[in-house]
């Protein structure tokens, strides 16, 4: 079988899982896509090893544009996107994502991997221990200006490691006592913004290094993007629907468990 076809099929299988998790947990799927797509790209020797992680991150962000759109539409239909604060959060994540899209492409591969792993471990620990809180402290959301600053940081980190933002935004918003399902819905909507501005940075910075004739737009690998999107678009609404049938504590534990698995994979690699 043609190698390119195998890559597309492998990414389609990956996308089916990623889409469901994106809808269920509001994570955009990058935490799963980046390590697994890195393995696929390395196995088929698609590009030099030192560019693999950056390419996986860029392709992940591009796919999140479609996955988060599908997930956000489903969450909006279910009334789980808090539009009274979402625009302010979107401004912050857009600015942070645009900057980091350029920055990450300039950093050594090892540094990007370390940043990815450290972020994932910290996120997993926070979500795991918070899932045990029976009566969490009630905290008011900060002012819209402060919220924008905080989400600029989360948006920048999210784009740097190729995730849609849910892994950082959901803990941030639930810390301020926003309902878990609404936090996930907001993260899904913000994932669209992170994907657009983050991808723009990676496409611009990679345009002089990789050629479209080899299947790339900047650092985005189009065959992998096609494979992921063709299934994730349809499975994301299924995950969003599942949030109505699972208790909040279970969702948090699933979230933490997923992050631990991905962090372990990156550490062992």
mmCIF file of C-alpha atoms in Angstrom:
data_model
loop_
_atom_site.group_PDB
_atom_site.id
_atom_site.type_symbol
_atom_site.label_atom_id
_atom_site.label_comp_id
_atom_site.label_asym_id
_atom_site.label_seq_id
_atom_site.Cartn_x
_atom_site.Cartn_y
_atom_site.Cartn_z
ATOM 1 C CA UNK A 1 0.000 0.000 0.000
ATOM 2 C CA UNK A 2 1.228 3.492 -0.823
ATOM 3 C CA UNK A 3 2.903 5.153 2.169
ATOM 4 C CA UNK A 4 0.955 8.375 1.722
ATOM 5 C CA UNK A 5 -2.331 6.466 1.830
ATOM 6 C CA UNK A 6 -1.229 4.673 5.018
ATOM 7 C CA UNK A 7 -0.436 8.038 6.604
ATOM 8 C CA UNK A 8 -3.874 9.394 5.695
ATOM 9 C CA UNK A 9 -5.643 6.274 7.023
ATOM 10 C CA UNK A 10 -3.603 6.321 10.252
ATOM 11 C CA UNK A 11 -4.459 9.981 10.776
ATOM 12 C CA UNK A 12 -8.130 9.292 10.067
ATOM 13 C CA UNK A 13 -8.157 6.708 12.863
ATOM 14 C CA UNK A 14 -6.378 9.205 15.089
ATOM 15 C CA UNK A 15 -8.923 11.866 14.173
ATOM 16 C CA UNK A 16 -11.881 9.695 15.147
ATOM 17 C CA UNK A 17 -10.518 9.401 18.691
ATOM 18 C CA UNK A 18 -9.371 13.011 18.872
ATOM 19 C CA UNK A 19 -12.732 14.373 17.773
ATOM 20 C CA UNK A 20 -14.629 12.501 20.478
ATOM 21 C CA UNK A 21 -12.174 13.604 23.173
ATOM 22 C CA UNK A 22 -12.337 17.197 21.928
ATOM 23 C CA UNK A 23 -16.103 17.257 22.285
ATOM 24 C CA UNK A 24 -16.076 15.454 25.622
ATOM 25 C CA UNK A 25 -13.265 17.341 27.348
ATOM 26 C CA UNK A 26 -12.931 20.567 25.323
ATOM 27 C CA UNK A 27 -9.224 19.882 24.740
ATOM 28 C CA UNK A 28 -9.079 20.411 20.972
ATOM 29 C CA UNK A 29 -7.210 17.121 20.589
ATOM 30 C CA UNK A 30 -3.659 18.448 20.410
ATOM 31 C CA UNK A 31 -2.535 16.592 23.517
ATOM 32 C CA UNK A 32 -3.261 13.371 21.633
ATOM 33 C CA UNK A 33 -2.333 14.487 18.111
ATOM 34 C CA UNK A 34 1.147 15.891 18.820
ATOM 35 C CA UNK A 35 2.818 12.775 20.299
ATOM 36 C CA UNK A 36 1.079 10.258 18.008
ATOM 37 C CA UNK A 37 1.535 12.289 14.823
ATOM 38 C CA UNK A 38 5.203 12.759 15.765
ATOM 39 C CA UNK A 39 5.572 8.972 15.812
ATOM 40 C CA UNK A 40 3.860 8.656 12.420
ATOM 41 C CA UNK A 41 6.032 11.347 10.821
ATOM 42 C CA UNK A 42 9.202 9.807 12.216
ATOM 43 C CA UNK A 43 8.255 6.267 11.141
ATOM 44 C CA UNK A 44 7.634 7.299 7.536
ATOM 45 C CA UNK A 45 10.581 9.709 7.487
ATOM 46 C CA UNK A 46 8.373 12.515 6.205
ATOM 47 C CA UNK A 47 10.845 15.261 7.188
ATOM 48 C CA UNK A 48 14.042 15.737 9.235
ATOM 49 C CA UNK A 49 13.754 14.586 12.850
ATOM 50 C CA UNK A 50 14.496 18.045 14.240
ATOM 51 C CA UNK A 51 11.385 19.434 12.501
ATOM 52 C CA UNK A 52 8.985 16.625 13.419
ATOM 53 C CA UNK A 53 7.587 18.018 16.671
ATOM 54 C CA UNK A 54 7.081 21.528 15.265
ATOM 55 C CA UNK A 55 5.317 20.037 12.226
ATOM 56 C CA UNK A 56 3.110 17.891 14.480
ATOM 57 C CA UNK A 57 2.200 20.946 16.559
ATOM 58 C CA UNK A 58 1.402 23.066 13.486
ATOM 59 C CA UNK A 59 -0.710 20.301 11.915
ATOM 60 C CA UNK A 60 -2.457 19.748 15.233
ATOM 61 C CA UNK A 61 -3.400 23.424 15.442
ATOM 62 C CA UNK A 62 -4.721 23.403 11.866
ATOM 63 C CA UNK A 63 -6.885 20.341 12.574
ATOM 64 C CA UNK A 64 -8.175 21.919 15.781
ATOM 65 C CA UNK A 65 -9.730 24.685 13.666
ATOM 66 C CA UNK A 66 -12.159 22.101 12.284
ATOM 67 C CA UNK A 67 -12.525 19.936 15.394
ATOM 68 C CA UNK A 68 -13.161 22.875 17.722
ATOM 69 C CA UNK A 69 -15.665 24.384 15.290
ATOM 70 C CA UNK A 70 -17.664 21.154 15.247
ATOM 71 C CA UNK A 71 -17.400 20.797 19.024
ATOM 72 C CA UNK A 72 -18.239 24.461 19.704
ATOM 73 C CA UNK A 73 -21.354 24.315 17.534
ATOM 74 C CA UNK A 74 -22.563 21.293 19.497
ATOM 75 C CA UNK A 75 -21.839 22.983 22.850
ATOM 76 C CA UNK A 76 -23.539 26.200 21.693
ATOM 77 C CA UNK A 77 -26.620 24.216 20.726
ATOM 78 C CA UNK A 78 -26.659 22.738 24.238
ATOM 79 C CA UNK A 79 -26.278 26.185 25.842
ATOM 80 C CA UNK A 80 -22.803 25.489 27.223
ATOM 81 C CA UNK A 81 -20.895 28.483 25.782
ATOM 82 C CA UNK A 82 -20.930 31.495 28.194
ATOM 83 C CA UNK A 83 -20.999 34.233 25.549
ATOM 84 C CA UNK A 84 -21.017 37.005 28.174
ATOM 85 C CA UNK A 85 -17.318 36.367 28.849
ATOM 86 C CA UNK A 86 -16.209 34.361 25.785
ATOM 87 C CA UNK A 87 -15.320 37.409 23.583
ATOM 88 C CA UNK A 88 -12.868 38.742 26.194
ATOM 89 C CA UNK A 89 -11.250 35.334 26.512
ATOM 90 C CA UNK A 90 -11.003 35.034 22.721
ATOM 91 C CA UNK A 91 -9.134 38.345 22.431
ATOM 92 C CA UNK A 92 -6.542 37.123 24.918
ATOM 93 C CA UNK A 93 -5.989 33.681 23.387
ATOM 94 C CA UNK A 94 -5.785 35.165 19.877
ATOM 95 C CA UNK A 95 -2.962 37.526 20.838
ATOM 96 C CA UNK A 96 -1.053 34.862 22.756
ATOM 97 C CA UNK A 97 -1.445 32.260 20.006
ATOM 98 C CA UNK A 98 -0.221 34.575 17.257
ATOM 99 C CA UNK A 99 2.989 35.413 19.126
ATOM 100 C CA UNK A 100 3.792 31.860 20.182
ATOM 101 C CA UNK A 101 3.190 30.492 16.689
ATOM 102 C CA UNK A 102 6.280 32.403 15.565
ATOM 103 C CA UNK A 103 8.263 31.794 18.760
ATOM 104 C CA UNK A 104 7.881 27.995 18.937
ATOM 105 C CA UNK A 105 9.137 27.520 15.394
ATOM 106 C CA UNK A 106 12.397 29.243 16.381
ATOM 107 C CA UNK A 107 13.030 27.161 19.516
ATOM 108 C CA UNK A 108 15.052 23.909 19.501
ATOM 109 C CA UNK A 109 12.979 20.729 19.239
ATOM 110 C CA UNK A 110 14.134 19.572 22.682
ATOM 111 C CA UNK A 111 12.942 22.778 24.345
ATOM 112 C CA UNK A 112 9.494 22.513 22.732
ATOM 113 C CA UNK A 113 9.185 18.907 23.927
ATOM 114 C CA UNK A 114 10.175 19.847 27.481
ATOM 115 C CA UNK A 115 7.639 22.690 27.531
ATOM 116 C CA UNK A 116 4.961 20.301 26.242
ATOM 117 C CA UNK A 117 5.728 17.646 28.870
ATOM 118 C CA UNK A 118 5.960 20.036 31.820
ATOM 119 C CA UNK A 119 2.672 21.727 30.906
ATOM 120 C CA UNK A 120 0.901 18.397 30.554
ATOM 121 C CA UNK A 121 2.157 17.077 33.899
ATOM 122 C CA UNK A 122 1.094 20.236 35.737
ATOM 123 C CA UNK A 123 -2.311 20.249 34.066
ATOM 124 C CA UNK A 124 -2.873 16.571 34.903
ATOM 125 C CA UNK A 125 -1.946 17.094 38.560
ATOM 126 C CA UNK A 126 -4.280 20.074 38.889
ATOM 127 C CA UNK A 127 -7.228 18.302 37.316
ATOM 128 C CA UNK A 128 -6.675 15.050 39.236
ATOM 129 C CA UNK A 129 -6.561 16.667 42.651
ATOM 130 C CA UNK A 130 -9.369 19.116 41.896
ATOM 131 C CA UNK A 131 -11.596 16.144 40.969
ATOM 132 C CA UNK A 132 -11.430 15.085 44.627
ATOM 133 C CA UNK A 133 -12.772 18.365 45.939
ATOM 134 C CA UNK A 134 -16.320 17.752 47.092
ATOM 135 C CA UNK A 135 -16.990 21.395 47.935
ATOM 136 C CA UNK A 136 -14.556 23.620 46.012
ATOM 137 C CA UNK A 137 -14.019 27.206 47.103
ATOM 138 C CA UNK A 138 -16.233 29.742 45.399
ATOM 139 C CA UNK A 139 -14.248 32.387 43.548
ATOM 140 C CA UNK A 140 -15.542 35.259 41.474
ATOM 141 C CA UNK A 141 -14.350 35.677 37.906
ATOM 142 C CA UNK A 142 -11.775 38.504 37.657
ATOM 143 C CA UNK A 143 -12.487 41.673 35.693
ATOM 144 C CA UNK A 144 -12.690 41.271 31.923
ATOM 145 C CA UNK A 145 -9.336 43.016 31.477
ATOM 146 C CA UNK A 146 -7.573 40.685 33.923
ATOM 147 C CA UNK A 147 -9.299 37.704 32.322
ATOM 148 C CA UNK A 148 -7.943 38.787 28.929
ATOM 149 C CA UNK A 149 -4.387 38.989 30.311
ATOM 150 C CA UNK A 150 -4.646 35.537 31.877
ATOM 151 C CA UNK A 151 -6.018 34.023 28.695
ATOM 152 C CA UNK A 152 -3.259 35.667 26.626
ATOM 153 C CA UNK A 153 -0.821 33.530 28.608
ATOM 154 C CA UNK A 154 -2.906 30.368 28.280
ATOM 155 C CA UNK A 155 -3.463 30.999 24.577
ATOM 156 C CA UNK A 156 0.268 31.472 24.022
ATOM 157 C CA UNK A 157 1.178 28.247 25.822
ATOM 158 C CA UNK A 158 -1.617 26.370 24.055
ATOM 159 C CA UNK A 159 -0.412 27.374 20.598
ATOM 160 C CA UNK A 160 3.207 26.676 21.518
ATOM 161 C CA UNK A 161 2.432 23.051 22.394
ATOM 162 C CA UNK A 162 -0.240 22.546 19.727
ATOM 163 C CA UNK A 163 -3.404 22.219 21.799
ATOM 164 C CA UNK A 164 -6.761 23.900 21.429
ATOM 165 C CA UNK A 165 -6.649 25.587 24.805
ATOM 166 C CA UNK A 166 -9.040 23.453 26.812
ATOM 167 C CA UNK A 167 -6.255 21.798 28.764
ATOM 168 C CA UNK A 168 -5.312 25.206 30.179
ATOM 169 C CA UNK A 169 -8.543 27.179 29.891
ATOM 170 C CA UNK A 170 -10.778 24.594 31.560
ATOM 171 C CA UNK A 171 -8.704 24.485 34.788
ATOM 172 C CA UNK A 172 -8.408 28.294 34.750
ATOM 173 C CA UNK A 173 -12.144 28.869 34.368
ATOM 174 C CA UNK A 174 -13.161 26.154 36.837
ATOM 175 C CA UNK A 175 -10.683 27.688 39.324
ATOM 176 C CA UNK A 176 -12.912 30.756 39.216
ATOM 177 C CA UNK A 177 -15.950 28.532 39.890
ATOM 178 C CA UNK A 178 -17.335 28.519 36.345
ATOM 179 C CA UNK A 179 -19.466 25.427 35.753
ATOM 180 C CA UNK A 180 -17.344 22.596 34.286
ATOM 181 C CA UNK A 181 -19.587 22.057 31.254
ATOM 182 C CA UNK A 182 -19.637 25.779 30.447
ATOM 183 C CA UNK A 183 -15.847 25.929 30.857
ATOM 184 C CA UNK A 184 -15.515 23.083 28.345
ATOM 185 C CA UNK A 185 -17.927 24.813 25.956
ATOM 186 C CA UNK A 186 -16.000 28.084 26.221
ATOM 187 C CA UNK A 187 -12.704 26.266 25.643
ATOM 188 C CA UNK A 188 -14.120 24.655 22.504
ATOM 189 C CA UNK A 189 -15.091 28.062 21.111
ATOM 190 C CA UNK A 190 -11.704 29.562 22.022
ATOM 191 C CA UNK A 191 -9.978 26.616 20.370
ATOM 192 C CA UNK A 192 -11.115 28.030 17.027
ATOM 193 C CA UNK A 193 -9.329 31.322 17.718
ATOM 194 C CA UNK A 194 -6.158 29.623 18.969
ATOM 195 C CA UNK A 195 -6.096 27.400 15.885
ATOM 196 C CA UNK A 196 -6.482 30.293 13.447
ATOM 197 C CA UNK A 197 -3.859 32.603 14.937
ATOM 198 C CA UNK A 198 -1.468 29.845 16.008
ATOM 199 C CA UNK A 199 -1.568 28.205 12.574
ATOM 200 C CA UNK A 200 -0.946 31.554 10.925
ATOM 201 C CA UNK A 201 2.307 31.886 12.850
ATOM 202 C CA UNK A 202 3.478 28.367 11.973
ATOM 203 C CA UNK A 203 2.506 28.700 8.306
ATOM 204 C CA UNK A 204 4.335 32.016 7.942
ATOM 205 C CA UNK A 205 7.486 30.909 9.762
ATOM 206 C CA UNK A 206 7.666 27.570 7.932
ATOM 207 C CA UNK A 207 6.933 28.774 4.413
ATOM 208 C CA UNK A 208 10.627 29.304 3.655
ATOM 209 C CA UNK A 209 11.665 25.890 5.017
ATOM 210 C CA UNK A 210 9.124 23.404 3.631
ATOM 211 C CA UNK A 211 7.567 23.179 0.172
ATOM 212 C CA UNK A 212 3.926 22.815 -0.835
ATOM 213 C CA UNK A 213 5.044 20.356 -3.529
ATOM 214 C CA UNK A 214 5.923 17.951 -0.703
ATOM 215 C CA UNK A 215 2.535 18.345 0.953
ATOM 216 C CA UNK A 216 3.281 21.239 3.309
ATOM 217 C CA UNK A 217 1.848 24.705 3.839
ATOM 218 C CA UNK A 218 4.459 26.173 6.128
ATOM 219 C CA UNK A 219 4.857 23.598 8.890
ATOM 220 C CA UNK A 220 1.359 22.148 8.337
ATOM 221 C CA UNK A 221 1.418 18.676 6.710
ATOM 222 C CA UNK A 222 -1.673 18.492 4.501
ATOM 223 C CA UNK A 223 -2.109 14.672 4.145
ATOM 224 C CA UNK A 224 -2.136 14.294 7.939
ATOM 225 C CA UNK A 225 -4.466 17.280 8.297
ATOM 226 C CA UNK A 226 -6.918 15.788 5.806
ATOM 227 C CA UNK A 227 -6.916 12.407 7.547
ATOM 228 C CA UNK A 228 -7.527 13.867 10.998
ATOM 229 C CA UNK A 229 -10.247 16.291 9.931
ATOM 230 C CA UNK A 230 -12.259 13.855 7.797
ATOM 231 C CA UNK A 231 -13.209 11.876 10.926
ATOM 232 C CA UNK A 232 -12.808 14.287 13.857
ATOM 233 C CA UNK A 233 -15.466 16.641 12.467
ATOM 234 C CA UNK A 234 -18.081 13.916 12.880
ATOM 235 C CA UNK A 235 -16.974 12.452 16.220
ATOM 236 C CA UNK A 236 -16.634 15.791 18.074
ATOM 237 C CA UNK A 237 -20.429 16.272 18.437
ATOM 238 C CA UNK A 238 -20.686 12.758 19.902
ATOM 239 C CA UNK A 239 -18.210 13.736 22.601
ATOM 240 C CA UNK A 240 -20.062 16.987 23.285
ATOM 241 C CA UNK A 241 -23.296 15.052 23.686
ATOM 242 C CA UNK A 242 -21.632 12.664 26.134
ATOM 243 C CA UNK A 243 -20.886 15.534 28.557
ATOM 244 C CA UNK A 244 -24.588 15.541 29.470
ATOM 245 C CA UNK A 245 -24.449 11.933 30.606
ATOM 246 C CA UNK A 246 -21.281 12.013 32.719
ATOM 247 C CA UNK A 247 -20.854 13.603 36.175
ATOM 248 C CA UNK A 248 -18.362 16.429 36.542
ATOM 249 C CA UNK A 249 -15.997 14.391 38.754
ATOM 250 C CA UNK A 250 -15.831 11.645 36.122
ATOM 251 C CA UNK A 251 -15.036 14.154 33.377
ATOM 252 C CA UNK A 252 -12.204 15.628 35.455
ATOM 253 C CA UNK A 253 -10.719 12.200 36.192
ATOM 254 C CA UNK A 254 -10.882 11.247 32.515
ATOM 255 C CA UNK A 255 -9.215 14.549 31.652
ATOM 256 C CA UNK A 256 -6.380 13.972 34.153
ATOM 257 C CA UNK A 257 -5.931 10.360 33.065
ATOM 258 C CA UNK A 258 -5.595 11.346 29.426
ATOM 259 C CA UNK A 259 -2.980 13.967 30.231
ATOM 260 C CA UNK A 260 -0.909 11.533 32.306
ATOM 261 C CA UNK A 261 -0.832 9.039 29.437
ATOM 262 C CA UNK A 262 0.300 11.678 26.946
ATOM 263 C CA UNK A 263 2.958 13.098 29.294
ATOM 264 C CA UNK A 264 4.356 9.610 29.929
ATOM 265 C CA UNK A 265 4.552 8.994 26.199
ATOM 266 C CA UNK A 266 6.547 12.172 25.605
ATOM 267 C CA UNK A 267 8.924 11.420 28.502
ATOM 268 C CA UNK A 268 9.641 7.871 27.303
ATOM 269 C CA UNK A 269 10.077 8.878 23.668
#
